[in-house]
PDB file of C-alpha atoms in Angstrom:
ATOM      1  CA  GLY O  64      23.284 -11.905  -0.005  1.00  0.00           C
ATOM      2  CA  ALA O  65      25.547  -8.911   0.204  1.00  0.00           C
ATOM      3  CA  GLY O  66      22.884  -6.319   0.894  1.00  0.00           C
ATOM      4  CA  VAL O  67      19.342  -5.781   2.075  1.00  0.00           C
ATOM      5  CA  SER O  68      16.971  -7.429  -0.358  1.00  0.00           C
ATOM      6  CA  GLN O  69      13.361  -6.370  -0.841  1.00  0.00           C
ATOM      7  CA  SER O  70      10.549  -7.861  -2.867  1.00  0.00           C
ATOM      8  CA  PRO O  71       8.601  -7.127  -4.891  1.00  0.00           C
ATOM      9  CA  SER O  72      10.494  -4.206  -6.353  1.00  0.00           C
ATOM     10  CA  ASN O  73       7.268  -2.902  -7.895  1.00  0.00           C
ATOM     11  CA  LYS O  74       3.658  -3.619  -7.008  1.00  0.00           C
ATOM     12  CA  VAL O  75       0.484  -2.203  -8.491  1.00  0.00           C
ATOM     13  CA  THR O  76      -2.636  -3.107  -6.577  1.00  0.00           C
ATOM     14  CA  GLU O  77      -6.291  -2.162  -6.557  1.00  0.00           C
ATOM     15  CA  LYS O  78      -7.713  -0.081  -3.764  1.00  0.00           C
ATOM     16  CA  GLY O  79      -9.034  -2.312  -1.003  1.00  0.00           C
ATOM     17  CA  LYS O  80      -6.696  -5.218  -1.653  1.00  0.00           C
ATOM     18  CA  ASP O  81      -4.088  -6.438   0.840  1.00  0.00           C
ATOM     19  CA  VAL O  82      -0.379  -6.376   0.019  1.00  0.00           C
ATOM     20  CA  GLU O  83       2.648  -8.010   1.572  1.00  0.00           C
ATOM     21  CA  LEU O  84       6.146  -6.634   1.229  1.00  0.00           C
ATOM     22  CA  ARG O  85       9.185  -8.703   2.104  1.00  0.00           C
ATOM     23  CA  CYS O  86      12.597  -7.773   3.430  1.00  0.00           C
ATOM     24  CA  ASP O  87      15.702  -9.934   3.774  1.00  0.00           C
ATOM     25  CA  PRO O  88      18.217  -8.077   5.956  1.00  0.00           C
ATOM     26  CA  ILE O  89      21.968  -8.463   5.818  1.00  0.00           C
ATOM     27  CA  SER O  90      22.918 -11.723   7.508  1.00  0.00           C
ATOM     28  CA  GLY O  91      23.732 -11.207  11.180  1.00  0.00           C
ATOM     29  CA  HIS O  92      22.100  -7.809  11.465  1.00  0.00           C
ATOM     30  CA  THR O  93      19.971  -7.720  14.591  1.00  0.00           C
ATOM     31  CA  ALA O  94      18.145  -4.469  13.856  1.00  0.00           C
ATOM     32  CA  LEU O  95      15.593  -4.096  11.060  1.00  0.00           C
ATOM     33  CA  TYR O  96      13.645  -1.001  10.082  1.00  0.00           C
ATOM     34  CA  TRP O  97      10.791  -0.131   7.783  1.00  0.00           C
ATOM     35  CA  TYR O  98      10.397   3.371   6.368  1.00  0.00           C
ATOM     36  CA  ARG O  99       7.963   4.907   3.906  1.00  0.00           C
ATOM     37  CA  GLN O 100       8.894   7.544   1.350  1.00  0.00           C
ATOM     38  CA  ARG O 101       6.081   9.263  -0.489  1.00  0.00           C
ATOM     39  CA  LEU O 102       6.855  10.915  -3.791  1.00  0.00           C
ATOM     40  CA  GLY O 103       9.016  13.992  -3.264  1.00  0.00           C
ATOM     41  CA  GLN O 104       9.004  13.637   0.501  1.00  0.00           C
ATOM     42  CA  GLY O 105      11.345  12.493   3.255  1.00  0.00           C
ATOM     43  CA  LEU O 106      11.544   9.163   4.994  1.00  0.00           C
ATOM     44  CA  GLU O 107       8.794   8.357   7.440  1.00  0.00           C
ATOM     45  CA  PHE O 108       9.662   5.843  10.181  1.00  0.00           C
ATOM     46  CA  LEU O 109       7.199   2.948  10.405  1.00  0.00           C
ATOM     47  CA  ILE O 110       8.523   0.182  12.639  1.00  0.00           C
ATOM     48  CA  TYR O 111      11.762  -1.098  14.168  1.00  0.00           C
ATOM     49  CA  PHE O 112      12.794  -4.593  15.282  1.00  0.00           C
ATOM     50  CA  GLN O 113      15.807  -5.232  17.510  1.00  0.00           C
ATOM     51  CA  GLY O 114      16.667  -8.810  18.420  1.00  0.00           C
ATOM     52  CA  ASN O 115      14.104 -10.354  20.723  1.00  0.00           C
ATOM     53  CA  SER O 116      12.855  -7.035  22.091  1.00  0.00           C
ATOM     54  CA  ALA O 117       9.318  -5.889  21.486  1.00  0.00           C
ATOM     55  CA  PRO O 118       9.194  -3.963  18.202  1.00  0.00           C
ATOM     56  CA  ASP O 119       8.812  -0.192  18.177  1.00  0.00           C
ATOM     57  CA  LYS O 120       5.570   0.252  16.234  1.00  0.00           C
ATOM     58  CA  SER O 121       5.192   3.937  16.989  1.00  0.00           C
ATOM     59  CA  GLY O 122       5.401   4.964  13.330  1.00  0.00           C
ATOM     60  CA  LEU O 123       2.702   2.720  11.887  1.00  0.00           C
ATOM     61  CA  PRO O 124       0.101   5.143  10.449  1.00  0.00           C
ATOM     62  CA  SER O 125      -2.989   3.026  11.078  1.00  0.00           C
ATOM     63  CA  ASP O 126      -4.159  -0.412  12.180  1.00  0.00           C
ATOM     64  CA  ARG O 127      -4.174  -1.428   8.512  1.00  0.00           C
ATOM     65  CA  PHE O 128      -0.402  -1.639   8.759  1.00  0.00           C
ATOM     66  CA  SER O 129       1.395  -4.494  10.512  1.00  0.00           C
ATOM     67  CA  ALA O 130       4.809  -6.097  10.370  1.00  0.00           C
ATOM     68  CA  GLU O 131       6.398  -9.289  11.544  1.00  0.00           C
ATOM     69  CA  ARG O 132       9.912 -10.556  11.806  1.00  0.00           C
ATOM     70  CA  THR O 133      11.028 -14.144  12.198  1.00  0.00           C
ATOM     71  CA  GLY O 134      13.926 -14.172  14.638  1.00  0.00           C
ATOM     72  CA  GLU O 135      16.725 -12.114  13.179  1.00  0.00           C
ATOM     73  CA  SER O 136      15.834 -12.818   9.585  1.00  0.00           C
ATOM     74  CA  VAL O 137      13.062 -12.038   7.146  1.00  0.00           C
ATOM     75  CA  SER O 138      10.440  -9.402   7.828  1.00  0.00           C
ATOM     76  CA  THR O 139       7.106  -8.811   6.120  1.00  0.00           C
ATOM     77  CA  LEU O 140       5.155  -5.569   6.088  1.00  0.00           C
ATOM     78  CA  THR O 141       1.444  -6.076   5.467  1.00  0.00           C
ATOM     79  CA  ILE O 142      -0.951  -3.366   4.394  1.00  0.00           C
ATOM     80  CA  GLN O 143      -4.608  -4.340   4.567  1.00  0.00           C
ATOM     81  CA  ARG O 144      -7.389  -2.723   2.562  1.00  0.00           C
ATOM     82  CA  THR O 145      -4.948  -0.502   0.694  1.00  0.00           C
ATOM     83  CA  GLN O 146      -5.814   3.127   0.016  1.00  0.00           C
ATOM     84  CA  GLN O 147      -4.431   5.463  -2.618  1.00  0.00           C
ATOM     85  CA  GLU O 148      -2.512   7.411   0.029  1.00  0.00           C
ATOM     86  CA  ASP O 149      -0.548   4.229   0.725  1.00  0.00           C
ATOM     87  CA  SER O 150       1.210   4.668  -2.621  1.00  0.00           C
ATOM     88  CA  ALA O 151       4.883   5.145  -1.802  1.00  0.00           C
ATOM     89  CA  VAL O 152       8.251   3.481  -1.736  1.00  0.00           C
ATOM     90  CA  TYR O 153       8.600   1.215   1.264  1.00  0.00           C
ATOM     91  CA  LEU O 154      12.203   0.980   2.373  1.00  0.00           C
ATOM     92  CA  CYS O 155      13.692  -1.696   4.572  1.00  0.00           C
ATOM     93  CA  ALA O 156      17.012  -1.281   6.345  1.00  0.00           C
ATOM     94  CA  SER O 157      19.166  -3.253   8.746  1.00  0.00           C
ATOM     95  CA  SER O 158      22.096  -2.646  11.055  1.00  0.00           C
ATOM     96  CA  LEU O 159      24.399  -4.639  13.250  1.00  0.00           C
ATOM     97  CA  LEU O 160      24.648  -2.651  16.460  1.00  0.00           C
ATOM     98  CA  GLN O 161      23.493   0.597  18.000  1.00  0.00           C
ATOM     99  CA  GLY O 162      25.087   3.567  16.304  1.00  0.00           C
ATOM    100  CA  ASN O 163      26.321   1.455  13.434  1.00  0.00           C
ATOM    101  CA  THR O 164      25.582   2.195   9.836  1.00  0.00           C
ATOM    102  CA  ILE O 165      22.075   1.374   8.684  1.00  0.00           C
ATOM    103  CA  TYR O 166      21.991  -0.210   5.247  1.00  0.00           C
ATOM    104  CA  PHE O 167      18.978   0.290   3.025  1.00  0.00           C
ATOM    105  CA  GLY O 168      17.404  -1.930   0.429  1.00  0.00           C
ATOM    106  CA  GLU O 169      16.321  -0.636  -2.978  1.00  0.00           C
ATOM    107  CA  GLY O 170      12.737  -0.362  -1.813  1.00  0.00           C
ATOM    108  CA  SER O 171       9.378  -1.696  -2.878  1.00  0.00           C
ATOM    109  CA  TRP O 172       7.422   0.735  -5.046  1.00  0.00           C
ATOM    110  CA  LEU O 173       3.731   0.412  -4.224  1.00  0.00           C
ATOM    111  CA  THR O 174       1.074   1.990  -6.402  1.00  0.00           C
ATOM    112  CA  VAL O 175      -2.557   1.751  -5.347  1.00  0.00           C
ATOM    113  CA  VAL O 176      -5.009   2.418  -8.174  1.00  0.00           C
TER     114      VAL O 176
ATOM    115  CA  ALA E  29      11.668  13.337  21.227  1.00  0.00           C
ATOM    116  CA  GLN E  30      14.295  13.581  18.571  1.00  0.00           C
ATOM    117  CA  SER E  31      13.810  15.604  15.422  1.00  0.00           C
ATOM    118  CA  VAL E  32      15.771  16.837  12.446  1.00  0.00           C
ATOM    119  CA  THR E  33      15.304  20.021  10.469  1.00  0.00           C
ATOM    120  CA  GLN E  34      16.855  20.487   7.060  1.00  0.00           C
ATOM    121  CA  LEU E  35      16.717  24.104   5.950  1.00  0.00           C
ATOM    122  CA  GLY E  36      16.074  24.407   2.234  1.00  0.00           C
ATOM    123  CA  SER E  37      14.296  21.690   0.325  1.00  0.00           C
ATOM    124  CA  HIS E  38      16.229  22.681  -2.804  1.00  0.00           C
ATOM    125  CA  VAL E  39      19.777  23.971  -3.160  1.00  0.00           C
ATOM    126  CA  SER E  40      21.350  24.933  -6.480  1.00  0.00           C
ATOM    127  CA  VAL E  41      25.047  25.552  -7.018  1.00  0.00           C
ATOM    128  CA  SER E  42      27.380  25.926  -9.951  1.00  0.00           C
ATOM    129  CA  GLU E  43      29.927  23.247 -10.691  1.00  0.00           C
ATOM    130  CA  GLY E  44      33.043  24.013  -8.661  1.00  0.00           C
ATOM    131  CA  ALA E  45      31.202  26.065  -6.063  1.00  0.00           C
ATOM    132  CA  LEU E  46      30.939  25.323  -2.356  1.00  0.00           C
ATOM    133  CA  VAL E  47      28.146  22.993  -1.290  1.00  0.00           C
ATOM    134  CA  LEU E  48      26.487  23.694   2.078  1.00  0.00           C
ATOM    135  CA  LEU E  49      23.478  21.666   3.170  1.00  0.00           C
ATOM    136  CA  ARG E  50      22.087  22.583   6.562  1.00  0.00           C
ATOM    137  CA  CYS E  51      20.906  20.241   9.288  1.00  0.00           C
ATOM    138  CA  ASN E  52      19.800  21.025  12.814  1.00  0.00           C
ATOM    139  CA  TYR E  53      18.731  18.391  15.294  1.00  0.00           C
ATOM    140  CA  SER E  54      16.918  18.133  18.562  1.00  0.00           C
ATOM    141  CA  SER E  55      17.904  15.453  21.063  1.00  0.00           C
ATOM    142  CA  SER E  56      17.802  15.244  24.843  1.00  0.00           C
ATOM    143  CA  VAL E  57      20.860  12.969  24.941  1.00  0.00           C
ATOM    144  CA  PRO E  58      24.097  12.986  22.949  1.00  0.00           C
ATOM    145  CA  PRO E  59      23.119  12.221  19.382  1.00  0.00           C
ATOM    146  CA  TYR E  60      24.382  10.004  16.649  1.00  0.00           C
ATOM    147  CA  LEU E  61      24.176  11.934  13.388  1.00  0.00           C
ATOM    148  CA  PHE E  62      24.154  10.729   9.808  1.00  0.00           C
ATOM    149  CA  TRP E  63      24.008  12.034   6.263  1.00  0.00           C
ATOM    150  CA  TYR E  64      22.597   9.777   3.579  1.00  0.00           C
ATOM    151  CA  VAL E  65      22.479  10.418  -0.163  1.00  0.00           C
ATOM    152  CA  GLN E  66      19.913   9.151  -2.645  1.00  0.00           C
ATOM    153  CA  TYR E  67      20.863   9.351  -6.288  1.00  0.00           C
ATOM    154  CA  PRO E  68      18.068   9.308  -8.870  1.00  0.00           C
ATOM    155  CA  ASN E  69      16.322   5.950  -8.994  1.00  0.00           C
ATOM    156  CA  GLN E  70      18.700   4.441  -6.453  1.00  0.00           C
ATOM    157  CA  GLY E  71      18.566   3.452  -2.796  1.00  0.00           C
ATOM    158  CA  LEU E  72      19.984   5.429   0.097  1.00  0.00           C
ATOM    159  CA  GLN E  73      23.642   5.160   0.900  1.00  0.00           C
ATOM    160  CA  LEU E  74      25.607   6.481   3.824  1.00  0.00           C
ATOM    161  CA  LEU E  75      27.769   9.539   3.203  1.00  0.00           C
ATOM    162  CA  LEU E  76      29.140   9.931   6.704  1.00  0.00           C
ATOM    163  CA  LYS E  77      28.246   9.620  10.363  1.00  0.00           C
ATOM    164  CA  TYR E  78      29.146  11.040  13.756  1.00  0.00           C
ATOM    165  CA  THR E  79      28.874   8.927  16.905  1.00  0.00           C
ATOM    166  CA  THR E  80      31.657  10.003  19.263  1.00  0.00           C
ATOM    167  CA  GLY E  81      35.122  11.523  19.078  1.00  0.00           C
ATOM    168  CA  ALA E  82      36.273  13.998  16.461  1.00  0.00           C
ATOM    169  CA  THR E  83      33.539  16.447  15.608  1.00  0.00           C
ATOM    170  CA  LEU E  84      34.672  16.953  12.022  1.00  0.00           C
ATOM    171  CA  VAL E  85      33.711  13.881  10.058  1.00  0.00           C
ATOM    172  CA  LYS E  86      34.888  13.094   6.554  1.00  0.00           C
ATOM    173  CA  GLY E  87      32.806  10.963   4.249  1.00  0.00           C
ATOM    174  CA  ILE E  88      32.773   9.658   0.732  1.00  0.00           C
ATOM    175  CA  ASN E  89      33.032  11.743  -2.431  1.00  0.00           C
ATOM    176  CA  GLY E  90      34.777  14.643  -0.679  1.00  0.00           C
ATOM    177  CA  PHE E  91      31.931  15.503   1.677  1.00  0.00           C
ATOM    178  CA  GLU E  92      32.402  16.366   5.312  1.00  0.00           C
ATOM    179  CA  ALA E  93      30.250  17.502   8.222  1.00  0.00           C
ATOM    180  CA  GLU E  94      30.952  19.101  11.565  1.00  0.00           C
ATOM    181  CA  PHE E  95      29.037  18.330  14.745  1.00  0.00           C
ATOM    182  CA  LYS E  96      28.499  21.553  16.660  1.00  0.00           C
ATOM    183  CA  LYS E  97      26.816  20.843  19.973  1.00  0.00           C
ATOM    184  CA  SER E  98      26.407  24.523  20.869  1.00  0.00           C
ATOM    185  CA  GLU E  99      24.485  25.105  17.631  1.00  0.00           C
ATOM    186  CA  THR E 100      22.804  21.662  17.545  1.00  0.00           C
ATOM    187  CA  SER E 101      23.937  21.459  13.942  1.00  0.00           C
ATOM    188  CA  PHE E 102      25.510  18.944  11.606  1.00  0.00           C
ATOM    189  CA  HIS E 103      25.862  20.799   8.309  1.00  0.00           C
ATOM    190  CA  LEU E 104      27.209  18.980   5.268  1.00  0.00           C
ATOM    191  CA  THR E 105      29.825  20.646   3.086  1.00  0.00           C
ATOM    192  CA  LYS E 106      31.926  20.011   0.019  1.00  0.00           C
ATOM    193  CA  PRO E 107      34.475  22.561  -1.208  1.00  0.00           C
ATOM    194  CA  SER E 108      33.827  22.061  -4.907  1.00  0.00           C
ATOM    195  CA  ALA E 109      30.610  20.688  -6.376  1.00  0.00           C
ATOM    196  CA  HIS E 110      30.636  18.180  -9.186  1.00  0.00           C
ATOM    197  CA  MET E 111      27.813  17.422 -11.581  1.00  0.00           C
ATOM    198  CA  SER E 112      27.638  13.894 -10.168  1.00  0.00           C
ATOM    199  CA  ASP E 113      26.743  15.313  -6.725  1.00  0.00           C
ATOM    200  CA  ALA E 114      23.222  16.073  -7.902  1.00  0.00           C
ATOM    201  CA  ALA E 115      20.999  13.999  -5.616  1.00  0.00           C
ATOM    202  CA  GLU E 116      18.717  14.111  -2.579  1.00  0.00           C
ATOM    203  CA  TYR E 117      20.515  14.410   0.754  1.00  0.00           C
ATOM    204  CA  PHE E 118      19.004  13.334   4.046  1.00  0.00           C
ATOM    205  CA  CYS E 119      20.197  14.163   7.538  1.00  0.00           C
ATOM    206  CA  ALA E 120      19.246  11.727  10.298  1.00  0.00           C
ATOM    207  CA  VAL E 121      19.590  11.397  14.070  1.00  0.00           C
ATOM    208  CA  SER E 122      19.520   8.571  16.586  1.00  0.00           C
ATOM    209  CA  ASP E 123      21.101   8.196  20.029  1.00  0.00           C
ATOM    210  CA  LEU E 124      22.416   5.791  22.626  1.00  0.00           C
ATOM    211  CA  ASN E 125      18.925   5.044  23.880  1.00  0.00           C
ATOM    212  CA  THR E 126      17.406   4.054  20.579  1.00  0.00           C
ATOM    213  CA  ASP E 127      18.424   2.742  17.206  1.00  0.00           C
ATOM    214  CA  LYS E 128      15.438   4.400  15.587  1.00  0.00           C
ATOM    215  CA  LEU E 129      16.780   6.703  12.912  1.00  0.00           C
ATOM    216  CA  ILE E 130      14.762   9.885  12.436  1.00  0.00           C
ATOM    217  CA  PHE E 131      15.210  11.552   9.053  1.00  0.00           C
ATOM    218  CA  GLY E 132      14.852  15.095   7.900  1.00  0.00           C
ATOM    219  CA  THR E 133      12.686  15.918   4.913  1.00  0.00           C
ATOM    220  CA  GLY E 134      15.668  16.009   2.586  1.00  0.00           C
ATOM    221  CA  THR E 135      17.428  18.597   0.447  1.00  0.00           C
ATOM    222  CA  ARG E 136      17.608  18.226  -3.312  1.00  0.00           C
ATOM    223  CA  LEU E 137      20.946  19.426  -4.642  1.00  0.00           C
ATOM    224  CA  GLN E 138      21.175  20.635  -8.223  1.00  0.00           C
ATOM    225  CA  VAL E 139      24.520  21.347  -9.825  1.00  0.00           C
ATOM    226  CA  PHE E 140      24.682  23.569 -12.882  1.00  0.00           C
ATOM    227  CA  PRO E 141      27.541  23.615 -15.368  1.00  0.00           C
TER     228      PRO E 141
END
């Protein structure tokens, strides 16, 4: 596809359930990022993948959060035992090289009820 | 560690007036600096970026920003605001050592007729 694709675009889940969010980066982009944006707030860095290097997980807020990436393609962000404070837009982005433009997907809106 | 400070969570201007959105950064190495815009109910898109070279950077929609190392600033300006400029603007920083993009908390720009 032409851009970063995320699914689902909207997800409503019950507190305590697990959710999986998917990101398809732009083809050929080696770097992939996950960010979280709570309502009315800025972007919070979660995790970063670059090629075959170990991912930078320094932004993951708790051990309920994890992410995987298959090679230089799809990534999934998993939130276990969701809490209401997990409600946010989860944004995925990708880029080609260091210093290059980072392209964002439309985001996955997660609501935990 | 890198950080970004955006002064003013809300800025209001009249149509035709100068737009000035402030951004200061902290980085121990030469930074890469970005401005992203988020229109209502849309994803983030790049306005402009500074990596190396000319310190005055021109972006889309008539916006520009100047990298001032002595002031550790990268303020965003536009000579004449348009109603369509109403959006959330995010300043971000990365550097040669990391692709991780750190965002400011954002500034919401309102444009009044």
